[in-house]
Amino acid sequence: MDTATKPQQIRLSTTPSRADLEALKIGDIVYLDGLIYTAREGVYKKVIEEGADLPLDLPAESAVNFHCSPAATVNPDGSFNMGAVTATASFRFSKWIGPWIERSGARIIIGKGGMTSKDYREHFVPNGAVYLTTVGYGTGALLGRGIKQVKAVHWNKELGLAQAMWVIEAANMGPFIVDGDLAGNSLFERENARIAANLDKVYEGTRPAVLRRFGETDDRTDEVIG
Amino acid sequence: MIAIETIQETAERLMEKAAIEIPEDYLDGLRTMANTEDGDLSSFVLQAMLENYEAAKQDRRAMCGDTGCPRWYVKMGNEARIEGGPIALEAALRRATAKSTNEIPLRPNRVHPLWRTDHDNNVGIGAPEIEYGFEPDGEWIDLVTVHKGGLFGTDYRMLFPSDGVEGIKRFFLDSLVAFGKRGLACQPAIIGIGLGGSKDTCMVLGKRAACLRTVGSRNSDARIAAMEDEFKALGNSIGMGAMGFVGKSMVVDCNIEVGYCHTGGMQMSVHAFCLSSRRAVARIHGDGRVEYRTDPDWFTDYQRRESVEWTPPQSLSKSA
């Protein structure tokens, strides 16, 4: 292993400048400082489809949307108990991500597994946003250590704790890996392409099932995410 | 008679151990993989996971933010008697699940499939699942909790005798390649394969192979054990490592379980038990003693019996 290929590590504010984001390359390791909020399908539906007002000033307070449901509870006295935090798979939010980035001004989306480079080109690049993936998955305990405090939880009554919008203060929170950069590159897709070169050899000596399925493909460069 | 209070207390302790402490067999397996992984990104991921397990134990914090779907496997010795009977047992396990979800805390993952109702305690219709097994001797009960996570990495297919081992390999590779990309399967994982049974039992066998057997265990059928070795090597030859990055850390181990099936078919299921393979086990003895361990030791000779009548093997099974 060449030490020059070791991923570089970067600390970043959760209200980053354009220049900060331009410096990121796919495969870089990132740690974050500042406010981060969670938002996934529950919040997206509420804001984008139902037109609810944002409960905090975005992106001034935070430009980082974490696709996450924390392992957390609200204590009877209103304080919070947050344990581990790990991302959930982002590809499922493709239909909302464009409107959400425009509405919230998010510059960093954190999740599991990235989104497609098509999503990056269509929704991220025009809005100057990048995608960070969590590591593992998942380094929930390490990420939990990076939470200085829980600032607020919004819509937990209507949406439940898992879908609620949690606002957390991060201190050197990470690691995250840059999957989608400002040029619209995807680290996952680059790796997929490298691995695909070996697949025909691995499949030697196997054969397709006698009973096929509708829509089935033997194109092993294909992906299961839509 | 086993006191119901002992069952609930033990169940709460198991919930915590499963969420926080990576089982030693999985940890050893992952360390071995970390030592041999040469993909730079995949290596970085494995090192981060090893640090994460330490952080979880030090902080008494769940390993992963997705704390999975808690479920219970209860195995009873034939002479075990439970205070209040099976209804009291199930109530105790539901109470322990709700209480621990709140106290550890775990993520309240369980919601109604249509109305998305969330009781914020991982309890609801059919949740947590409680499954049962029995053993010929003993006044003990084994409580096993598994918090399997992941919406990806599991699949089922009806194969036929003419598909043969070549067809089994194909579906195995298809499952790993499809769900290994982007690390959706949270690999390196314990891959469980179910073969035979019927569709539902095939899924159950594969899930139990992944969740109720340890890294390094082998099927008692020597030919199946050889397949387990072969499939592990095959999975790690794909060229894919942690998070779907270039590497060779895909399968920590491969466990195969079988059940007799329809003469025309050869059902197959594949299950991936993730980087936070959450399982914890306790044996509660008739006299109230509790012993904790991480090996469910589910697949005993009795569970795999083939004949009409049960005749214990000459050398007693290891769980006896």
CSV table of C-alpha atoms in Angstrom, one decimal, chain A:
chain,number,residue,atom,x,y,z
A,1,MET,CA,0.0,0.0,0.0
A,2,ASP,CA,1.4,3.4,-1.1
A,3,THR,CA,1.3,5.9,1.7
A,4,ALA,CA,0.5,8.6,-0.8
A,5,THR,CA,-2.9,6.9,-1.4
A,6,LYS,CA,-3.8,7.2,2.3
A,7,PRO,CA,-6.9,9.3,2.6
A,8,GLN,CA,-6.4,12.8,3.8
A,9,GLN,CA,-8.2,14.0,6.9
A,10,ILE,CA,-10.0,17.3,7.0
A,11,ARG,CA,-11.9,19.3,9.7
A,12,LEU,CA,-14.8,21.3,8.4
A,13,SER,CA,-17.4,23.7,9.7
A,14,THR,CA,-21.1,22.8,9.3
A,15,THR,CA,-21.5,26.2,7.6
A,16,PRO,CA,-18.7,25.7,5.1
A,17,SER,CA,-17.6,28.2,2.5
A,18,ARG,CA,-17.6,27.3,-1.2
A,19,ALA,CA,-13.8,27.1,-1.1
A,20,ASP,CA,-13.9,24.7,1.8
A,21,LEU,CA,-16.1,22.3,-0.3
A,22,GLU,CA,-14.1,22.8,-3.5
A,23,ALA,CA,-11.0,21.4,-1.6
A,24,LEU,CA,-12.8,18.1,-0.9
A,25,LYS,CA,-11.9,15.1,-3.1
A,26,ILE,CA,-13.7,11.8,-3.1
A,27,GLY,CA,-12.2,9.5,-0.6
A,28,ASP,CA,-11.2,12.3,1.8
A,29,ILE,CA,-12.0,11.7,5.5
A,30,VAL,CA,-14.0,14.6,7.1
A,31,TYR,CA,-14.7,15.6,10.7
A,32,LEU,CA,-17.4,18.2,11.4
A,33,ASP,CA,-17.8,21.1,13.9
A,34,GLY,CA,-21.0,23.0,14.5
A,35,LEU,CA,-24.8,22.4,14.2
A,36,ILE,CA,-26.1,19.4,12.3
A,37,TYR,CA,-29.8,18.5,11.9
A,38,THR,CA,-31.4,15.1,11.0
A,39,ALA,CA,-34.0,15.0,8.3
A,40,ARG,CA,-35.3,12.0,6.4
A,41,GLU,CA,-38.6,11.0,4.7
A,42,GLY,CA,-40.8,12.2,7.6
A,43,VAL,CA,-39.3,15.7,7.6
A,44,TYR,CA,-39.1,15.9,3.8
A,45,LYS,CA,-42.8,15.0,3.4
A,46,LYS,CA,-43.7,17.6,6.1
A,47,VAL,CA,-41.7,20.4,4.6
A,48,ILE,CA,-41.8,19.7,0.9
A,49,GLU,CA,-45.2,18.1,0.4
A,50,GLU,CA,-47.1,19.7,3.3
A,51,GLY,CA,-45.4,23.1,3.2
A,52,ALA,CA,-44.5,23.2,6.9
A,53,ASP,CA,-42.2,26.0,8.0
A,54,LEU,CA,-38.7,25.2,8.9
A,55,PRO,CA,-38.2,25.1,12.7
A,56,LEU,CA,-34.8,26.7,12.5
A,57,ASP,CA,-32.9,29.2,10.3
A,58,LEU,CA,-31.4,27.2,7.5
A,59,PRO,CA,-28.7,27.3,6.2
A,60,ALA,CA,-27.5,30.1,8.5
A,61,GLU,CA,-27.6,27.9,11.6
A,62,SER,CA,-26.6,24.7,9.8
A,63,ALA,CA,-25.9,23.6,6.2
A,64,VAL,CA,-25.6,19.9,7.1
A,65,ASN,CA,-28.5,17.5,6.8
A,66,PHE,CA,-27.8,14.1,8.4
A,67,HIS,CA,-29.9,11.1,7.1
A,68,CYS,CA,-30.1,9.7,10.5
A,69,SER,CA,-32.4,8.4,13.2
A,70,PRO,CA,-30.4,8.5,16.5
A,71,ALA,CA,-30.7,6.0,19.3
A,72,ALA,CA,-32.1,8.6,21.6
A,73,THR,CA,-34.9,9.3,24.1
A,74,VAL,CA,-36.5,12.5,25.6
A,75,ASN,CA,-36.4,12.3,29.4
A,76,PRO,CA,-39.5,13.3,31.4
A,77,ASP,CA,-37.8,16.6,32.3
A,78,GLY,CA,-37.4,17.5,28.7
A,79,SER,CA,-33.6,16.7,28.5
A,80,PHE,CA,-32.2,14.3,26.0
A,81,ASN,CA,-30.4,11.0,26.2
A,82,MET,CA,-28.5,10.4,22.9
A,83,GLY,CA,-26.5,7.2,22.6
A,84,ALA,CA,-25.3,6.1,19.2
A,85,VAL,CA,-25.9,7.7,15.8
A,86,THR,CA,-25.6,6.1,12.4
A,87,ALA,CA,-26.8,7.1,9.0
A,88,THR,CA,-29.6,5.5,7.1
A,89,ALA,CA,-29.4,4.6,3.4
A,90,SER,CA,-29.8,7.8,1.3
A,91,PHE,CA,-30.9,6.5,-2.1
A,92,ARG,CA,-34.5,6.2,-0.9
A,93,PHE,CA,-34.7,10.0,-0.5
A,94,SER,CA,-33.8,10.8,-4.1
A,95,LYS,CA,-37.2,12.1,-5.0
A,96,TRP,CA,-37.0,14.8,-2.3
A,97,ILE,CA,-33.3,15.7,-2.3
A,98,GLY,CA,-33.4,18.3,-5.0
A,99,PRO,CA,-36.3,20.3,-3.5
A,100,TRP,CA,-34.9,19.9,-0.1
A,101,ILE,CA,-31.4,21.2,-0.9
A,102,GLU,CA,-33.0,24.2,-2.6
A,103,ARG,CA,-35.4,24.8,0.3
A,104,SER,CA,-32.9,24.3,3.1
A,105,GLY,CA,-29.7,25.6,1.4
A,106,ALA,CA,-27.9,22.4,2.6
A,107,ARG,CA,-24.3,22.2,1.4
A,108,ILE,CA,-23.5,18.8,3.0
A,109,ILE,CA,-25.7,15.8,3.0
A,110,ILE,CA,-24.6,13.0,5.2
A,111,GLY,CA,-26.0,9.5,4.9
A,112,LYS,CA,-25.3,5.8,4.2
A,113,GLY,CA,-24.2,4.5,0.9
A,114,GLY,CA,-24.2,7.7,-1.2
A,115,MET,CA,-26.7,8.6,-3.9
A,116,THR,CA,-26.3,8.2,-7.6
A,117,SER,CA,-23.9,10.4,-9.6
A,118,LYS,CA,-27.0,11.4,-11.6
A,119,ASP,CA,-28.4,12.8,-8.3
A,120,TYR,CA,-25.1,14.5,-7.7
A,121,ARG,CA,-25.1,16.1,-11.1
A,122,GLU,CA,-28.7,17.1,-11.1
A,123,HIS,CA,-29.3,18.2,-7.5
A,124,PHE,CA,-26.0,18.6,-5.7
A,125,VAL,CA,-23.6,20.2,-8.2
A,126,PRO,CA,-26.0,23.1,-9.3
A,127,ASN,CA,-26.5,23.9,-5.6
A,128,GLY,CA,-22.9,23.6,-4.5
A,129,ALA,CA,-23.5,20.7,-2.3
A,130,VAL,CA,-21.4,17.6,-1.5
A,131,TYR,CA,-22.3,14.2,0.0
A,132,LEU,CA,-20.5,12.5,2.9
A,133,THR,CA,-21.0,8.9,3.8
A,134,THR,CA,-20.7,7.5,7.3
A,135,VAL,CA,-18.1,4.8,7.8
A,136,GLY,CA,-18.5,1.1,8.5
A,137,TYR,CA,-21.4,0.8,8.7
A,138,GLY,CA,-21.6,2.1,11.3
A,139,THR,CA,-19.4,3.8,13.7
A,140,GLY,CA,-22.3,4.8,15.8
A,141,ALA,CA,-20.4,5.0,19.1
A,142,LEU,CA,-17.6,7.1,17.6
A,143,LEU,CA,-20.1,9.5,16.1
A,144,GLY,CA,-22.0,9.6,19.4
A,145,ARG,CA,-18.8,10.8,21.0
A,146,GLY,CA,-18.7,13.7,18.6
A,147,ILE,CA,-22.0,15.1,19.8
A,148,LYS,CA,-21.4,17.9,22.3
A,149,GLN,CA,-25.1,18.3,23.1
A,150,VAL,CA,-28.5,17.9,21.7
A,151,LYS,CA,-29.9,21.4,21.1
A,152,ALA,CA,-33.5,20.6,20.2
A,153,VAL,CA,-35.9,18.0,18.7
A,154,HIS,CA,-38.7,19.1,16.4
A,155,TRP,CA,-41.8,17.2,15.4
A,156,ASN,CA,-41.1,14.2,17.7
A,157,LYS,CA,-44.8,14.0,18.7
A,158,GLU,CA,-46.1,13.8,15.1
A,159,LEU,CA,-43.2,11.9,13.5
A,160,GLY,CA,-41.9,9.7,16.3
A,161,LEU,CA,-38.4,9.8,17.7
A,162,ALA,CA,-36.9,8.1,14.6
A,163,GLN,CA,-38.3,10.5,12.1
A,164,ALA,CA,-38.1,13.6,14.2
A,165,MET,CA,-35.7,16.5,13.3
A,166,TRP,CA,-32.9,16.4,15.9
A,167,VAL,CA,-30.6,19.4,16.1
A,168,ILE,CA,-27.2,18.4,17.5
A,169,GLU,CA,-24.0,20.3,18.2
A,170,ALA,CA,-21.0,18.4,16.7
A,171,ALA,CA,-17.5,18.7,17.9
A,172,ASN,CA,-14.9,17.0,15.7
A,173,MET,CA,-17.6,14.5,14.8
A,174,GLY,CA,-16.6,11.8,12.4
A,175,PRO,CA,-15.2,10.0,10.5
A,176,PHE,CA,-17.1,10.7,7.3
A,177,ILE,CA,-15.9,9.9,3.8
A,178,VAL,CA,-16.5,12.2,0.8
A,179,ASP,CA,-18.5,10.2,-1.7
A,180,GLY,CA,-19.9,13.0,-3.9
A,181,ASP,CA,-17.7,16.1,-4.6
A,182,LEU,CA,-18.5,19.4,-6.2
A,183,ALA,CA,-17.6,18.0,-9.7
A,184,GLY,CA,-20.3,15.3,-9.3
A,185,ASN,CA,-17.9,12.4,-8.9
A,186,SER,CA,-19.0,9.4,-6.9
A,187,LEU,CA,-16.5,7.4,-4.9
A,188,PHE,CA,-18.8,4.4,-4.7
A,189,GLU,CA,-19.3,4.3,-8.5
A,190,ARG,CA,-15.6,4.5,-9.0
A,191,GLU,CA,-15.0,1.5,-6.7
A,192,ASN,CA,-17.9,-0.4,-8.4
A,193,ALA,CA,-16.2,0.1,-11.8
A,194,ARG,CA,-12.9,-1.2,-10.5
A,195,ILE,CA,-14.5,-4.3,-8.9
A,196,ALA,CA,-16.6,-5.0,-11.9
A,197,ALA,CA,-13.5,-5.8,-13.9
A,198,ASN,CA,-12.9,-9.0,-11.8
A,199,LEU,CA,-16.5,-10.2,-11.7
A,200,ASP,CA,-16.6,-12.4,-14.8
A,201,LYS,CA,-13.7,-14.4,-13.4
A,202,VAL,CA,-15.4,-14.8,-10.0
A,203,TYR,CA,-18.6,-16.0,-11.6
A,204,GLU,CA,-16.9,-18.8,-13.6
A,205,GLY,CA,-18.3,-22.2,-12.8
A,206,THR,CA,-21.7,-20.8,-11.8
A,207,ARG,CA,-24.8,-20.8,-13.9
A,208,PRO,CA,-28.1,-18.8,-14.0
A,209,ALA,CA,-31.1,-20.2,-12.2
A,210,VAL,CA,-33.4,-22.4,-14.2
A,211,LEU,CA,-36.4,-20.3,-13.0
A,212,ARG,CA,-35.8,-16.7,-14.1
A,213,ARG,CA,-37.4,-13.6,-12.6
A,214,PHE,CA,-39.1,-10.8,-14.6
A,215,GLY,CA,-36.7,-7.9,-15.1
A,216,GLU,CA,-33.7,-10.0,-14.1
A,217,THR,CA,-30.3,-8.9,-15.4
A,218,ASP,CA,-26.9,-10.5,-15.6
A,219,ASP,CA,-25.3,-7.1,-16.0
A,220,ARG,CA,-23.1,-7.0,-13.0
A,221,THR,CA,-22.2,-3.4,-13.3
A,222,ASP,CA,-25.9,-2.8,-12.5
A,223,GLU,CA,-26.9,-1.5,-9.1
A,224,VAL,CA,-29.9,-2.3,-6.8
A,225,ILE,CA,-30.4,1.3,-5.9
A,226,GLY,CA,-32.7,3.3,-8.1
